[in-house]
Amino acid sequence: MYAIEVNGLSKNFKVKIKEKGFKGSLKSIIKPEYKTIRAVDNISFAVEEGEILAFIGPNGAGKSTTIKMLTGILYPQSGGVSVLGIDPTKKRKQLAYNIGTVFGQKEQLWTHLTPYDNFKFFGAIYDLSAKEVEFRIDELRTTFELDEFINIPVRNLSLGQRIRCEIVASLIHKPKVLFLDEPTIGLDPVVKENVRKLIKQMNKELNTTIFLTSHDIGDIEKLCKRIIIVNQGQIVLDDSMENIKYHYLNKKIVEIKLKEEVEWPVEEGITIIKSKGCNAKLEVDTTVKKISDAIKWIDADNIEDITISNVPLEKIITEIYKNVEMRT
Amino acid sequence: MRKYAVIYKATLMENMQYALNIALGFISYFMMIFVFINLWDYIYSDSSQLIAGYNKEQMIWYIIITEMIWFGTRSATITREVANDIKSGQIAYGINKPYHYTFYILAKYFGEISIRLILYISLAVIVGVSFVGGLSNFRILYLPAIIVVLILGIIINAILKLSISLISFWIEDSNPFQWLYDKLILVIGTIFPVEIFPRWAQPIIRCTPIYVVVYGPAKLIVDFSMEMFFRVLATQLIYLGIAIVIMLFLYKKGVKKVNVNGG
Amino acid sequence: MLMAAKNQFRVCFLSIKYNIMREMINKVTFLTNIFFMMLNNGTFIVQWLLLFQIKEDIGGYTLDQVMLLWGLAACTYGLSHVLFQKAFELPELIINGKLDSFLVQPKNVLLSVITSATNSSAIGDVLYGFVIMCVFSFSFGRLGLFILFSITGAIIITAFSVLVGSLSFWIVRGEMFGTNLTNILISFATYPDGIFKGAVKFILYILIPVGMTNYLPVHIMTNFNPLFMLTVLGYMVMLVIVALYVFYKGLKRYSSSSLMVARM
């Protein structure tokens, strides 16, 4: 059984169009004009149990809208959703017992209470008995190293500590699927790393299915084995991380710094991205030309510095976003 | 003087857009008046009866006018915003600008309330004429005098409220004082004319800002007399002088305190 | 079923407790808020003392009855705002997409939402209500009824507010409409119903439920009438059902914060 199954899911929003200025405001009151936006447009996919999936796309692509339909926050226009075999539109409460959610920009903790009291509150929400909660908090505080600050009011915690508590709070009821909407937004690199470790650990130890949206390439690269890219409400790519890398890895970036200026070669398989005086950045398509052939023409004595690297994932993704925009 | 005119104009334009919000605020005003129309209707057994020297029309018109002043002139600019400026130290930035902070605030305040006040005045006239009928003692001739008194009352009210906000230089929260002043105007000054109070209380009430801010203008509209006009005007001028002195004094003292503490 | 209700109740109770704890962090502000609200309500006694000097009965009420009406109005308003503050801010939550975190909890959405904040000065209203009731018209029987009607009244105001607030699911400017209706309810609640006539009276009893929250209960407390009592209770149940229906109907149209993203 799949943990998440989505079939032909769509959602439209009606947006009021407002012209600029006072006249525009007046007009929008008297005779409002609407525009329909297809936020999510006929999306289908499935997620295996225990999988970590990155669900990414540019702003306004429909990521959040999809996640919100999966968790029962929004009603779909059409199409079917099944999370752990439960339809969110029909059995919202039952679903809620089995999933956890962390929305990076929205805090669900009471800031004047300590994490400990917060966890007890969430325990009550999920109908855990006092003893169960106690046991669960004990378990989580050691796993996620909360001892230092479990008894300090949340408002006095650092952002990193807070987000850690947010995630732990969403785990109190041992959810089988965890939805993370930009969990590392606004965090410093060290904390980001910690959060990623925590997510990975959860997936490994509890076999929790993780559905992640993020703009942070690091999150995706370090955590996910599979990526779904959406743009303008549609899935533009659904593939494993390995395939994506393999597909794009036959391109290498060569950055060269020479002692003396030379004529840059014009050959098949080599694209000059940037060149200025003694410096150049080349892209080599290794299916056409071997990397060794590509740099053979340079006199080794003339080289001041050389770097050969893979195309960064960030660029791959930007590329995919762009391609879609060109198509439409 | 020109710079204050520019501040006034800018705020005025900004507030044009809130016309709709103002219109919705009308509902609260209208309901208040509606309740009192019913209340006085019940209390007056017939229209010739006089209560404290007022007939029914005058009594209802009185509250239509005082509530109009109350609803039409409320704004956080002279209260909460000034207190926040002081508490946050924001006021320090205003000190070295080429204008006087208190007059800047007042210009901004009047820019804010002008449109609203005019709308409320029109509403008050419509509500009054259609639900109560015209005032038999009212003459167009009195209008200039009434406008002077009305505007002076609003200015005095603004300066007093601003002065109360300036107390924030010394105490944590000036709101309770603001609140006491509002209660004084609203409960004692807005609902009833001074004459309804027991004889011993009347001279005391006449000495409070109620007399110059709400009672004076409202009384002149419902029952004008030249003698009354000059009495109110004289009192207002005295009040205005004192209020400005208090405001400037508080500001000068307060700013010094900020400078000493370094904001 | 019973277990679920018990768990639901436990969460609501915790929520309200934590809300009040949050308000109490700054003790001085907390106590001043309560004190000034009581003082605020107290100033209106002056108004009524003066009015009753002019005429002995106003709208068929004596001074004691008007005070009872005032006390009940303060208590119903206060109780509903202490327990269900967010019911009165529902349009803001709907328009700005702030219901998300309640929708992912396995509890009743509406109850979780409306119990998620409190209003500390409303505690002053509740206290004032009881003080006024005890000073002007105390008897044990009446106190019992007063408590009962404070609760039914609070539930009716809350349900009414949820009902008009839920209109924001359909109308974007619904918030102004809703806040105004609730304000109207409050401004009528402290004046005797006898001063109103005809259609207005009908509106006050049916459309704006101030008749059911305040007028009828005061009549029952002065002159007990079981039929009136059933009317109040029946009206309450009916209004709660309608409010729930409209809220859940609207929830299907809830757009979270997606609209805001789309607007950019």
PDB file of N, CA, C and O in Angstrom, chain C residues 194-230:
ATOM      1  N   GLY C 194     -38.684  47.527  26.684  1.00  0.00           N
ATOM      2  CA  GLY C 194     -39.971  48.232  26.656  1.00  0.00           C
ATOM      3  C   GLY C 194     -39.942  49.545  25.892  1.00  0.00           C
ATOM      4  O   GLY C 194     -40.985  50.054  25.483  1.00  0.00           O
ATOM      5  N   ILE C 195     -38.756  50.113  25.683  1.00  0.00           N
ATOM      6  CA  ILE C 195     -38.711  51.390  24.963  1.00  0.00           C
ATOM      7  C   ILE C 195     -38.805  51.187  23.455  1.00  0.00           C
ATOM      8  O   ILE C 195     -39.013  52.128  22.709  1.00  0.00           O
ATOM      9  N   PHE C 196     -38.655  49.939  23.005  1.00  0.00           N
ATOM     10  CA  PHE C 196     -38.743  49.680  21.565  1.00  0.00           C
ATOM     11  C   PHE C 196     -40.129  49.174  21.202  1.00  0.00           C
ATOM     12  O   PHE C 196     -40.813  48.576  22.021  1.00  0.00           O
ATOM     13  N   LYS C 197     -40.517  49.441  19.953  1.00  0.00           N
ATOM     14  CA  LYS C 197     -41.860  49.047  19.540  1.00  0.00           C
ATOM     15  C   LYS C 197     -41.844  48.253  18.248  1.00  0.00           C
ATOM     16  O   LYS C 197     -40.904  48.340  17.467  1.00  0.00           O
ATOM     17  N   GLY C 198     -42.892  47.478  18.042  1.00  0.00           N
ATOM     18  CA  GLY C 198     -43.189  46.854  16.759  1.00  0.00           C
ATOM     19  C   GLY C 198     -42.066  46.050  16.144  1.00  0.00           C
ATOM     20  O   GLY C 198     -41.496  45.143  16.755  1.00  0.00           O
ATOM     21  N   ALA C 199     -41.742  46.429  14.909  1.00  0.00           N
ATOM     22  CA  ALA C 199     -40.789  45.651  14.120  1.00  0.00           C
ATOM     23  C   ALA C 199     -39.428  45.573  14.800  1.00  0.00           C
ATOM     24  O   ALA C 199     -38.761  44.541  14.755  1.00  0.00           O
ATOM     25  N   VAL C 200     -39.028  46.681  15.440  1.00  0.00           N
ATOM     26  CA  VAL C 200     -37.725  46.691  16.107  1.00  0.00           C
ATOM     27  C   VAL C 200     -37.670  45.592  17.155  1.00  0.00           C
ATOM     28  O   VAL C 200     -36.691  44.858  17.275  1.00  0.00           O
ATOM     29  N   LYS C 201     -38.759  45.483  17.913  1.00  0.00           N
ATOM     30  CA  LYS C 201     -38.812  44.477  18.969  1.00  0.00           C
ATOM     31  C   LYS C 201     -38.667  43.075  18.373  1.00  0.00           C
ATOM     32  O   LYS C 201     -37.962  42.226  18.897  1.00  0.00           O
ATOM     33  N   PHE C 202     -39.334  42.890  17.248  1.00  0.00           N
ATOM     34  CA  PHE C 202     -39.257  41.597  16.562  1.00  0.00           C
ATOM     35  C   PHE C 202     -37.813  41.293  16.171  1.00  0.00           C
ATOM     36  O   PHE C 202     -37.302  40.208  16.427  1.00  0.00           O
ATOM     37  N   ILE C 203     -37.154  42.302  15.593  1.00  0.00           N
ATOM     38  CA  ILE C 203     -35.754  42.120  15.183  1.00  0.00           C
ATOM     39  C   ILE C 203     -34.887  41.754  16.393  1.00  0.00           C
ATOM     40  O   ILE C 203     -34.058  40.856  16.331  1.00  0.00           O
ATOM     41  N   LEU C 204     -35.130  42.438  17.505  1.00  0.00           N
ATOM     42  CA  LEU C 204     -34.301  42.217  18.689  1.00  0.00           C
ATOM     43  C   LEU C 204     -34.484  40.818  19.277  1.00  0.00           C
ATOM     44  O   LEU C 204     -33.592  40.279  19.913  1.00  0.00           O
ATOM     45  N   TYR C 205     -35.649  40.256  19.069  1.00  0.00           N
ATOM     46  CA  TYR C 205     -35.870  38.923  19.622  1.00  0.00           C
ATOM     47  C   TYR C 205     -35.435  37.814  18.669  1.00  0.00           C
ATOM     48  O   TYR C 205     -35.033  36.747  19.087  1.00  0.00           O
ATOM     49  N   ILE C 206     -35.544  38.069  17.377  1.00  0.00           N
ATOM     50  CA  ILE C 206     -35.285  36.987  16.429  1.00  0.00           C
ATOM     51  C   ILE C 206     -33.948  37.150  15.703  1.00  0.00           C
ATOM     52  O   ILE C 206     -33.094  36.272  15.731  1.00  0.00           O
ATOM     53  N   LEU C 207     -33.759  38.310  15.059  1.00  0.00           N
ATOM     54  CA  LEU C 207     -32.573  38.445  14.212  1.00  0.00           C
ATOM     55  C   LEU C 207     -31.300  38.743  14.993  1.00  0.00           C
ATOM     56  O   LEU C 207     -30.290  38.084  14.821  1.00  0.00           O
ATOM     57  N   ILE C 208     -31.359  39.776  15.835  1.00  0.00           N
ATOM     58  CA  ILE C 208     -30.234  40.036  16.727  1.00  0.00           C
ATOM     59  C   ILE C 208     -30.664  39.470  18.075  1.00  0.00           C
ATOM     60  O   ILE C 208     -31.576  39.992  18.682  1.00  0.00           O
ATOM     61  N   PRO C 209     -30.052  38.405  18.523  1.00  0.00           N
ATOM     62  CA  PRO C 209     -30.700  37.645  19.600  1.00  0.00           C
ATOM     63  C   PRO C 209     -30.605  38.265  20.990  1.00  0.00           C
ATOM     64  O   PRO C 209     -30.587  37.555  21.982  1.00  0.00           O
ATOM     65  N   VAL C 210     -30.568  39.583  21.075  1.00  0.00           N
ATOM     66  CA  VAL C 210     -30.438  40.209  22.387  1.00  0.00           C
ATOM     67  C   VAL C 210     -31.669  39.919  23.261  1.00  0.00           C
ATOM     68  O   VAL C 210     -31.585  39.834  24.474  1.00  0.00           O
ATOM     69  N   GLY C 211     -32.823  39.721  22.624  1.00  0.00           N
ATOM     70  CA  GLY C 211     -34.018  39.355  23.374  1.00  0.00           C
ATOM     71  C   GLY C 211     -33.835  38.041  24.108  1.00  0.00           C
ATOM     72  O   GLY C 211     -34.262  37.883  25.257  1.00  0.00           O
ATOM     73  N   MET C 212     -33.179  37.107  23.434  1.00  0.00           N
ATOM     74  CA  MET C 212     -32.985  35.786  24.021  1.00  0.00           C
ATOM     75  C   MET C 212     -31.839  35.751  25.032  1.00  0.00           C
ATOM     76  O   MET C 212     -31.840  34.971  25.959  1.00  0.00           O
ATOM     77  N   THR C 213     -30.833  36.614  24.811  1.00  0.00           N
ATOM     78  CA  THR C 213     -29.719  36.595  25.754  1.00  0.00           C
ATOM     79  C   THR C 213     -30.029  37.408  27.004  1.00  0.00           C
ATOM     80  O   THR C 213     -29.594  37.053  28.089  1.00  0.00           O
ATOM     81  N   ASN C 214     -30.776  38.502  26.866  1.00  0.00           N
ATOM     82  CA  ASN C 214     -30.940  39.400  28.001  1.00  0.00           C
ATOM     83  C   ASN C 214     -32.375  39.724  28.416  1.00  0.00           C
ATOM     84  O   ASN C 214     -32.724  39.599  29.577  1.00  0.00           O
ATOM     85  N   TYR C 215     -33.204  40.152  27.462  1.00  0.00           N
ATOM     86  CA  TYR C 215     -34.540  40.632  27.845  1.00  0.00           C
ATOM     87  C   TYR C 215     -35.391  39.534  28.482  1.00  0.00           C
ATOM     88  O   TYR C 215     -35.874  39.679  29.598  1.00  0.00           O
ATOM     89  N   LEU C 216     -35.541  38.436  27.737  1.00  0.00           N
ATOM     90  CA  LEU C 216     -36.391  37.363  28.246  1.00  0.00           C
ATOM     91  C   LEU C 216     -35.873  36.818  29.590  1.00  0.00           C
ATOM     92  O   LEU C 216     -36.649  36.652  30.526  1.00  0.00           O
ATOM     93  N   PRO C 217     -34.576  36.558  29.712  1.00  0.00           N
ATOM     94  CA  PRO C 217     -34.057  36.109  31.007  1.00  0.00           C
ATOM     95  C   PRO C 217     -34.383  37.070  32.151  1.00  0.00           C
ATOM     96  O   PRO C 217     -34.743  36.612  33.255  1.00  0.00           O
ATOM     97  N   VAL C 218     -34.306  38.389  31.912  1.00  0.00           N
ATOM     98  CA  VAL C 218     -34.628  39.319  32.995  1.00  0.00           C
ATOM     99  C   VAL C 218     -36.104  39.201  33.367  1.00  0.00           C
ATOM    100  O   VAL C 218     -36.474  39.198  34.546  1.00  0.00           O
ATOM    101  N   HIS C 219     -36.962  39.040  32.358  1.00  0.00           N
ATOM    102  CA  HIS C 219     -38.392  38.830  32.650  1.00  0.00           C
ATOM    103  C   HIS C 219     -38.585  37.563  33.466  1.00  0.00           C
ATOM    104  O   HIS C 219     -39.369  37.545  34.418  1.00  0.00           O
ATOM    105  N   ILE C 220     -37.852  36.506  33.107  1.00  0.00           N
ATOM    106  CA  ILE C 220     -37.994  35.242  33.837  1.00  0.00           C
ATOM    107  C   ILE C 220     -37.516  35.403  35.276  1.00  0.00           C
ATOM    108  O   ILE C 220     -38.122  34.893  36.217  1.00  0.00           O
ATOM    109  N   MET C 221     -36.422  36.161  35.473  1.00  0.00           N
ATOM    110  CA  MET C 221     -35.890  36.326  36.825  1.00  0.00           C
ATOM    111  C   MET C 221     -36.806  37.160  37.702  1.00  0.00           C
ATOM    112  O   MET C 221     -36.827  36.993  38.918  1.00  0.00           O
ATOM    113  N   THR C 222     -37.581  38.093  37.109  1.00  0.00           N
ATOM    114  CA  THR C 222     -38.527  38.863  37.917  1.00  0.00           C
ATOM    115  C   THR C 222     -39.835  38.100  38.083  1.00  0.00           C
ATOM    116  O   THR C 222     -40.485  38.195  39.094  1.00  0.00           O
ATOM    117  N   ASN C 223     -40.189  37.331  37.088  1.00  0.00           N
ATOM    118  CA  ASN C 223     -41.485  36.680  37.106  1.00  0.00           C
ATOM    119  C   ASN C 223     -41.351  35.331  36.411  1.00  0.00           C
ATOM    120  O   ASN C 223     -41.466  35.246  35.192  1.00  0.00           O
ATOM    121  N   PHE C 224     -41.081  34.297  37.192  1.00  0.00           N
ATOM    122  CA  PHE C 224     -40.692  33.032  36.592  1.00  0.00           C
ATOM    123  C   PHE C 224     -41.767  32.476  35.656  1.00  0.00           C
ATOM    124  O   PHE C 224     -42.943  32.457  35.986  1.00  0.00           O
ATOM    125  N   ASN C 225     -41.304  32.017  34.478  1.00  0.00           N
ATOM    126  CA  ASN C 225     -42.232  31.508  33.482  1.00  0.00           C
ATOM    127  C   ASN C 225     -41.557  30.363  32.731  1.00  0.00           C
ATOM    128  O   ASN C 225     -40.628  30.594  31.962  1.00  0.00           O
ATOM    129  N   PRO C 226     -41.981  29.122  32.983  1.00  0.00           N
ATOM    130  CA  PRO C 226     -41.284  27.965  32.387  1.00  0.00           C
ATOM    131  C   PRO C 226     -41.332  27.967  30.870  1.00  0.00           C
ATOM    132  O   PRO C 226     -40.383  27.509  30.221  1.00  0.00           O
ATOM    133  N   LEU C 227     -42.383  28.526  30.288  1.00  0.00           N
ATOM    134  CA  LEU C 227     -42.506  28.541  28.831  1.00  0.00           C
ATOM    135  C   LEU C 227     -41.408  29.415  28.211  1.00  0.00           C
ATOM    136  O   LEU C 227     -40.750  29.038  27.242  1.00  0.00           O
ATOM    137  N   PHE C 228     -41.200  30.590  28.836  1.00  0.00           N
ATOM    138  CA  PHE C 228     -40.130  31.487  28.377  1.00  0.00           C
ATOM    139  C   PHE C 228     -38.785  30.794  28.477  1.00  0.00           C
ATOM    140  O   PHE C 228     -37.914  30.922  27.636  1.00  0.00           O
ATOM    141  N   MET C 229     -38.649  30.049  29.593  1.00  0.00           N
ATOM    142  CA  MET C 229     -37.396  29.351  29.863  1.00  0.00           C
ATOM    143  C   MET C 229     -37.081  28.374  28.724  1.00  0.00           C
ATOM    144  O   MET C 229     -35.970  28.332  28.211  1.00  0.00           O
ATOM    145  N   LEU C 230     -38.116  27.614  28.340  1.00  0.00           N
ATOM    146  CA  LEU C 230     -37.938  26.656  27.247  1.00  0.00           C
ATOM    147  C   LEU C 230     -37.631  27.374  25.934  1.00  0.00           C
ATOM    148  O   LEU C 230     -36.831  26.900  25.133  1.00  0.00           O
TER     149      LEU C 230
END
